[in-house]
PDB file of C-alpha atoms in Angstrom:
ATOM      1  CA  UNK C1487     122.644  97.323  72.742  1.00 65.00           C
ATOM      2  CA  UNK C1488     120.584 100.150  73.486  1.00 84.00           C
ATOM      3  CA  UNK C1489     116.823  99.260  73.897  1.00 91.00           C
ATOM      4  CA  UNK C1490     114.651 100.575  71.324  1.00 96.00           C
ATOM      5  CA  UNK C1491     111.614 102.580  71.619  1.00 98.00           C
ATOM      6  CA  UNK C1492     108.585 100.100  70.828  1.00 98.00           C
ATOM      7  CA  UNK C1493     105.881 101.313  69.170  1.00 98.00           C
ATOM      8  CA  UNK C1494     102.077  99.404  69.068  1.00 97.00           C
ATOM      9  CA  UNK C1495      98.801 100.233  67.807  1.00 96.00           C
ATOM     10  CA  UNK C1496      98.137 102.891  70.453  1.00 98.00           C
ATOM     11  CA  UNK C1497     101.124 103.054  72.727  1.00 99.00           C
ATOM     12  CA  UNK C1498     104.575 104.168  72.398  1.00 98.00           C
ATOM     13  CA  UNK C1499     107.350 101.809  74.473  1.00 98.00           C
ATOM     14  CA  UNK C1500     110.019 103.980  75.573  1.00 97.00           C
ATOM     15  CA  UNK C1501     113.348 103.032  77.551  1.00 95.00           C
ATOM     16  CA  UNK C1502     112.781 103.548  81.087  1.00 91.00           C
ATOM     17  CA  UNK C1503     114.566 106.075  81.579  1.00 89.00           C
ATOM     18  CA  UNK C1504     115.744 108.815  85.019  1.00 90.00           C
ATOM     19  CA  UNK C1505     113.235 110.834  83.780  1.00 93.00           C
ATOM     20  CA  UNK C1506     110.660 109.033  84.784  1.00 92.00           C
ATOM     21  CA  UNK C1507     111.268 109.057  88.385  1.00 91.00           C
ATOM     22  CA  UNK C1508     108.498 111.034  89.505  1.00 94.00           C
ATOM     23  CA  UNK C1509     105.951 108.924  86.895  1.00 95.00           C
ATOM     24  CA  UNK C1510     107.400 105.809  88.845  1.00 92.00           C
ATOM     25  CA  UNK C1511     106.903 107.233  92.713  1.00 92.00           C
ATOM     26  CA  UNK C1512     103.273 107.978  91.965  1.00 94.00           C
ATOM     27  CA  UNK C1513     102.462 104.327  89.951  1.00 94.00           C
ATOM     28  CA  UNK C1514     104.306 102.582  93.197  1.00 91.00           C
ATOM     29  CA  UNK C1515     103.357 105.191  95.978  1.00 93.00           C
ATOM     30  CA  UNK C1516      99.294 104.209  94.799  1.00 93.00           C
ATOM     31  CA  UNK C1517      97.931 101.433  97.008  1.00 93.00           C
ATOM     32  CA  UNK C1518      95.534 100.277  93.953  1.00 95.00           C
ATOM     33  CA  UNK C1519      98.907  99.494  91.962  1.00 93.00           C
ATOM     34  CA  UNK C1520     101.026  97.712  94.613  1.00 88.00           C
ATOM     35  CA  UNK C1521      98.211  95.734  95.781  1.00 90.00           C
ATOM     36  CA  UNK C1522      99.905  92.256  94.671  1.00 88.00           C
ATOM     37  CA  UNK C1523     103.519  93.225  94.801  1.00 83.00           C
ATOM     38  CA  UNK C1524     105.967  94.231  97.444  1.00 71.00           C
ATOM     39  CA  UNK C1525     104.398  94.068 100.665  1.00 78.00           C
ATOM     40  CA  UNK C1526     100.757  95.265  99.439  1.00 78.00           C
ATOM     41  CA  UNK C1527     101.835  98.802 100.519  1.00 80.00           C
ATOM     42  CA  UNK C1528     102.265 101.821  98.716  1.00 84.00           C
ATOM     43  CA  UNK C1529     106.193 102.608  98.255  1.00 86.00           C
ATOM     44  CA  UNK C1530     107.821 105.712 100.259  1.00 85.00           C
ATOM     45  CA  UNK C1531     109.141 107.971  97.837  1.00 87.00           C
ATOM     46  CA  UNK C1532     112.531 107.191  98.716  1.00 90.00           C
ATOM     47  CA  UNK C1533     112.074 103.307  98.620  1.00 87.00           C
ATOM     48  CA  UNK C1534     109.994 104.066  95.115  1.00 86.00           C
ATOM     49  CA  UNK C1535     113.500 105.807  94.336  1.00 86.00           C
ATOM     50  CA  UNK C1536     115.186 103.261  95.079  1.00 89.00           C
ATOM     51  CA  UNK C1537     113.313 100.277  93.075  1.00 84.00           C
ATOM     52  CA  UNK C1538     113.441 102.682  90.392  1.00 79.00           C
ATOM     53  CA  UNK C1539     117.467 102.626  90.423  1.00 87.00           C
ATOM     54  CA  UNK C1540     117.009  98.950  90.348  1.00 83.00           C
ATOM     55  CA  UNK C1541     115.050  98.559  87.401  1.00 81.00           C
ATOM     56  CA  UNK C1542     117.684 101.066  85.354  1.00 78.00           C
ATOM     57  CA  UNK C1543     120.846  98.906  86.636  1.00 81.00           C
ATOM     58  CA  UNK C1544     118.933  95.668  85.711  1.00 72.00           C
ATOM     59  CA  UNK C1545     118.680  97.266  82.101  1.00 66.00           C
ATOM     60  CA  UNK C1546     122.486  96.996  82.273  1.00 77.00           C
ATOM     61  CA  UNK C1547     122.547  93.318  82.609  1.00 76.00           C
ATOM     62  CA  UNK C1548     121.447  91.874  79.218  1.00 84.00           C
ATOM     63  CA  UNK C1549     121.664  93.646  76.234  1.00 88.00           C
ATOM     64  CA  UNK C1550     118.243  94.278  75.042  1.00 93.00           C
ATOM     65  CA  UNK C1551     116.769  93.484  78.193  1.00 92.00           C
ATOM     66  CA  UNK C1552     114.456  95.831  80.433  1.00 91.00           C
ATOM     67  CA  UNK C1553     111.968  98.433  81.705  1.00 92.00           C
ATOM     68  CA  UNK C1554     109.865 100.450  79.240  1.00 96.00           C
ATOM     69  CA  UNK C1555     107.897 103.341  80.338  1.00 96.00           C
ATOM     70  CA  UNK C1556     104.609 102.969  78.344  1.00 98.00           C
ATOM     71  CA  UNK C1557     102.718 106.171  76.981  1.00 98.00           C
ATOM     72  CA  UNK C1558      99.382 107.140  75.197  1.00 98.00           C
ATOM     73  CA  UNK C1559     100.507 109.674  73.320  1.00 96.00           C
ATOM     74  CA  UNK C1560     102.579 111.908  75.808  1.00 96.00           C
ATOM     75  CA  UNK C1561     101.009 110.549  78.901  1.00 98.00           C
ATOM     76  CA  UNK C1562     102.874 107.962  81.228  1.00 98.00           C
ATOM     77  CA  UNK C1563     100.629 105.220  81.766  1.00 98.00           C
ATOM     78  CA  UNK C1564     103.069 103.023  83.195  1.00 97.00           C
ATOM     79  CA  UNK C1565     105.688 100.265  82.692  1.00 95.00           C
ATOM     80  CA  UNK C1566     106.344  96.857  80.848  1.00 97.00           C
ATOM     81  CA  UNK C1567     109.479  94.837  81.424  1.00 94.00           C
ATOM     82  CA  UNK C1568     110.880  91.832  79.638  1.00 96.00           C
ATOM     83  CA  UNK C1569     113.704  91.873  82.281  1.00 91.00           C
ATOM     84  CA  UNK C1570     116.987  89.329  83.056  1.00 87.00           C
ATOM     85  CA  UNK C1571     116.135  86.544  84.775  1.00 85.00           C
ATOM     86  CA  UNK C1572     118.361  85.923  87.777  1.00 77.00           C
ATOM     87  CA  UNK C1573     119.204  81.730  88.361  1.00 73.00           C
ATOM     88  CA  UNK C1574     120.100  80.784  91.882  1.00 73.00           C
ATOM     89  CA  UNK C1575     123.486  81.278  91.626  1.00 71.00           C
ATOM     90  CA  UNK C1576     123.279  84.925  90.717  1.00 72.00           C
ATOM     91  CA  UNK C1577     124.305  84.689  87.467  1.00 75.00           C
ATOM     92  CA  UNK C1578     121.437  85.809  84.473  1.00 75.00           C
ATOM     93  CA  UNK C1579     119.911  84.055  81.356  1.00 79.00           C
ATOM     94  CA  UNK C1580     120.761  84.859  78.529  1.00 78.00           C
ATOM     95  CA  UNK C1581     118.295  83.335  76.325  1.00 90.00           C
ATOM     96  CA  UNK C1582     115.011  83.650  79.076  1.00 94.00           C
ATOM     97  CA  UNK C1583     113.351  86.297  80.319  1.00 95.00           C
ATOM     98  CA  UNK C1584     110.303  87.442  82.838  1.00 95.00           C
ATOM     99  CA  UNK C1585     107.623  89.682  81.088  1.00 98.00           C
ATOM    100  CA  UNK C1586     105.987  92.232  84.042  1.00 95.00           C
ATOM    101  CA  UNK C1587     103.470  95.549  83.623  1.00 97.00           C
ATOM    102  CA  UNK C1588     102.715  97.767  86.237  1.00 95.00           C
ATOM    103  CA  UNK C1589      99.446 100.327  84.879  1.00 98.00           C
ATOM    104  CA  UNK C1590      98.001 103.197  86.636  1.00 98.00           C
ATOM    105  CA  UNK C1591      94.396 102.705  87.993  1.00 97.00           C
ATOM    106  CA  UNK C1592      93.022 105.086  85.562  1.00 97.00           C
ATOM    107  CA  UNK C1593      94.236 103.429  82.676  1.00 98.00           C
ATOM    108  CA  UNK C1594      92.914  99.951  83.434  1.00 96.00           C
ATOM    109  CA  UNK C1595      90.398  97.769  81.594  1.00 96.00           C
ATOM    110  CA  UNK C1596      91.103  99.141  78.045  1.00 98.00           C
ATOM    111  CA  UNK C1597      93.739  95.860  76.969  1.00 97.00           C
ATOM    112  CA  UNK C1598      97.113  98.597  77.614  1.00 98.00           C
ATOM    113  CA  UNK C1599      98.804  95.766  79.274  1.00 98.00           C
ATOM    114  CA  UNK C1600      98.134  93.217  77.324  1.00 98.00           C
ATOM    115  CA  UNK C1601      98.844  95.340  74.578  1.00 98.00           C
ATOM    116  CA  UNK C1602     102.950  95.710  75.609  1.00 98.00           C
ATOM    117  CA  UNK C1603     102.865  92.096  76.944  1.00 98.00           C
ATOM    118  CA  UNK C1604     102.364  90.876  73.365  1.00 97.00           C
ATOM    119  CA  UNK C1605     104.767  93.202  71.742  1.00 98.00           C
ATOM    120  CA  UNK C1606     107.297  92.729  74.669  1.00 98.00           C
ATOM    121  CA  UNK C1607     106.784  88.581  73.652  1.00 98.00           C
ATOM    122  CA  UNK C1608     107.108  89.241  69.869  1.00 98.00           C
ATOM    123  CA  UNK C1609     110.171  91.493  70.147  1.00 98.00           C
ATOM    124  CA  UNK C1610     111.691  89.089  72.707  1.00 97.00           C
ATOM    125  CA  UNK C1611     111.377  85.940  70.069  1.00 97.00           C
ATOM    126  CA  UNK C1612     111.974  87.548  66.939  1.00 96.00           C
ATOM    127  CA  UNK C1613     114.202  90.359  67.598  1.00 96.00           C
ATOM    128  CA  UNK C1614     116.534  89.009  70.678  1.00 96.00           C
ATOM    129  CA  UNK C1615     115.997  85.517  69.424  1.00 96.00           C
ATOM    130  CA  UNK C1616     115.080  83.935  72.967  1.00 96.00           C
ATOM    131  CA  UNK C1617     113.900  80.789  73.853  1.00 97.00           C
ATOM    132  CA  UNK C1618     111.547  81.346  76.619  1.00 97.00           C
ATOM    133  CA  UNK C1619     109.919  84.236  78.935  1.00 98.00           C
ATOM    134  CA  UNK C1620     107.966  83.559  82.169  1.00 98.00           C
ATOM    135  CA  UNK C1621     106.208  85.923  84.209  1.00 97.00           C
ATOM    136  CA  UNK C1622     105.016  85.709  88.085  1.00 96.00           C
ATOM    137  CA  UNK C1623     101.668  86.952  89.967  1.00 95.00           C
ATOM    138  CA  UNK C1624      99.845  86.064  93.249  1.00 92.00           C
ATOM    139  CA  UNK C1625      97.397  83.389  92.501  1.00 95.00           C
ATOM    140  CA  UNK C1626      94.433  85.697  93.196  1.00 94.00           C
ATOM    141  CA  UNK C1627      95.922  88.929  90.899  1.00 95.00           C
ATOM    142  CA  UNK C1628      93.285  87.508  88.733  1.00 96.00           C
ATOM    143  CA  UNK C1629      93.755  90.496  85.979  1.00 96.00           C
ATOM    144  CA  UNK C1630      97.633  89.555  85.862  1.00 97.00           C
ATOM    145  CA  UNK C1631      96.850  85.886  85.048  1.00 97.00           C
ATOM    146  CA  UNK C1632      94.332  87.124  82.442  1.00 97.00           C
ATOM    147  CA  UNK C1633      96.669  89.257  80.620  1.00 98.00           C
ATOM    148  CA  UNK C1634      99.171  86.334  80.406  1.00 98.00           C
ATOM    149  CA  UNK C1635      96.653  83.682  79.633  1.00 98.00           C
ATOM    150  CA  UNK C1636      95.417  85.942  76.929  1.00 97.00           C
ATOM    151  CA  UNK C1637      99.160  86.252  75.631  1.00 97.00           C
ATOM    152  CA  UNK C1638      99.440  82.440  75.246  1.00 97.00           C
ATOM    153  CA  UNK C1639     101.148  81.780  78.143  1.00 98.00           C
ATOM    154  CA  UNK C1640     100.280  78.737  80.591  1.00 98.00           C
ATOM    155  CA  UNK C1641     100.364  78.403  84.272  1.00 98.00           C
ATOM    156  CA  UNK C1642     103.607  76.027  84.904  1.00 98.00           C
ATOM    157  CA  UNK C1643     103.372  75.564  88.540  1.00 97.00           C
ATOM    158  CA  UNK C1644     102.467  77.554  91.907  1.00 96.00           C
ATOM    159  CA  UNK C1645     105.187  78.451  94.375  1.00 92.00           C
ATOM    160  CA  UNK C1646     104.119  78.913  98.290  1.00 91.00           C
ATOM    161  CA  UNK C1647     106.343  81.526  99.861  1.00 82.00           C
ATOM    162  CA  UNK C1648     106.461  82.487 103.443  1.00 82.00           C
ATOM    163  CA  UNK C1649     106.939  85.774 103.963  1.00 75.00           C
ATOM    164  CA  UNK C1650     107.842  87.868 107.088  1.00 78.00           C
ATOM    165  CA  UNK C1651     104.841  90.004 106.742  1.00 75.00           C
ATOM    166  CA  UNK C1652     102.253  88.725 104.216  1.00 76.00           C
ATOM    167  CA  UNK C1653     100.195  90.313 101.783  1.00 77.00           C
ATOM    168  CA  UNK C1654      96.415  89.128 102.356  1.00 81.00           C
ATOM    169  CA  UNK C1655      96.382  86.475 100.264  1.00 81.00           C
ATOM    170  CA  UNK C1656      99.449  85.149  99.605  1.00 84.00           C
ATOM    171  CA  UNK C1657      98.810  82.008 101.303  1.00 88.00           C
ATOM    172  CA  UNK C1658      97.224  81.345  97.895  1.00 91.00           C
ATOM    173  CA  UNK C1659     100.803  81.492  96.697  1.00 90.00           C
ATOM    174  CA  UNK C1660     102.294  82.890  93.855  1.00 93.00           C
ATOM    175  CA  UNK C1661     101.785  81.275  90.406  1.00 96.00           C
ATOM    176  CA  UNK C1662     104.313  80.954  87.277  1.00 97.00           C
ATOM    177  CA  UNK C1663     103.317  80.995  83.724  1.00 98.00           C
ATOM    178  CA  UNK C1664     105.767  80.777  81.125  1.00 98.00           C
ATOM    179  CA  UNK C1665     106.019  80.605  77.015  1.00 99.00           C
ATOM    180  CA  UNK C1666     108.614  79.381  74.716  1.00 98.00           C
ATOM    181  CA  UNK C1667     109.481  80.738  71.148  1.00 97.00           C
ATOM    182  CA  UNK C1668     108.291  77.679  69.538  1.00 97.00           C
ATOM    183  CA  UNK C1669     104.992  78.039  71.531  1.00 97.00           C
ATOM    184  CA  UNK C1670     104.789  81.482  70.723  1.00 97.00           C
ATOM    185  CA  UNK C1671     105.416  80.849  66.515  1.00 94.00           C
ATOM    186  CA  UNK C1672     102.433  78.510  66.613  1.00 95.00           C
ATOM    187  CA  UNK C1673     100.080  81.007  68.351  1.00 94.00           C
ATOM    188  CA  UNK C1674     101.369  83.319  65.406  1.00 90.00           C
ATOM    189  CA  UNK C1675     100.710  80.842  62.480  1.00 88.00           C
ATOM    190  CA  UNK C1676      97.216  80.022  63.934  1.00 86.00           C
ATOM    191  CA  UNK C1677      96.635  84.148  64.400  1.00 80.00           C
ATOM    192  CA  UNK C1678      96.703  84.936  61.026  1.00 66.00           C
TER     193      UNK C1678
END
């Protein structure tokens, strides 16, 4: 299953695709961007390359699973993912999923991500039929948690990682919220 192209009020979801190499190595090579992820630096252009590979095999692994490169009209603004979620033992979910955006700087503060986080969530429950989607952020990526909290989702729990070289702030840890189709079809009865 192919993914589709997505289309919302103002933005047009399109399959990540190798085209949009370059669009990815300057949304992870700007320090504003990877603030919270990674190690808080900007990406090389060969490791931006790289992650970039990753997110195009990991649209392999699920059918209608992945990375969509998000644009106002022709302009890249960045990505949304409602990607495979990997268990311990390697193997994926079929039926759960982890919801992630990545904007450019110039393009925050107008709702974009929040705008493909809820049509990521409604094409995840209706369309692919699955049970539950979770998504992950530092404690104090304080925009991150907003745009989940405002998509109905609820913190779960917070998970304290060490890391070899931490981000400032990660002693906070990182927090988990998550929401499940039934959750989801209430927040859409009550919506209208």
């Amino acid at each position: 299953m192919a993914l589709p192209t997505i289309q919302t009020s103002r933005l047009s979801l399109r399959p990540l695709a190798e085209h949009n190499r370059d669009d990815i190595i300057d949304l992870d090579s700007d320090p504003k961007v990877v603030k919270y992820v990674h190690s808080g630096r900007p990406l090389t252009r060969e490791e931006a390359i790289q992650d970039h590979q990753e997110r195009l095999s990991a649209c392999r692994q699920i059918p209608g699973l992945g990375y969509w490169a998000g644009y106002l009209d022709d302009t890249f603004i960045g990505w949304a993912a409602l990607s495979p979620l990997q268990s311990n033992g390697g193997t994926f979910h079929a039926q759960k999923a982890e919801i992630g955006y990545r904007i450019l700087p110039r393009f925050w503060r107008r709702g974009y991500a929040k705008e493909m986080a809820r049509e990521l969530l409604r094409y995840g429950f209706e369309e692919l039929g699955l049970e539950a989607v979770i998504g992950q952020t530092m404690a104090i990526n304080e925009a991150s948690r907003a745009t989940m909290k405002a998509c109905g989702m609820q913190h779960v729990r917070t998970l304290y990682v060490e890391f070899e070289d931490p981000i400032p702030g990660s002693e906070d840890g990182e927090v988990e919220y998550a929401i499940t189709r039934e959750e989801w079809l209430e927040l859409q009865l009550h919506s209208k």
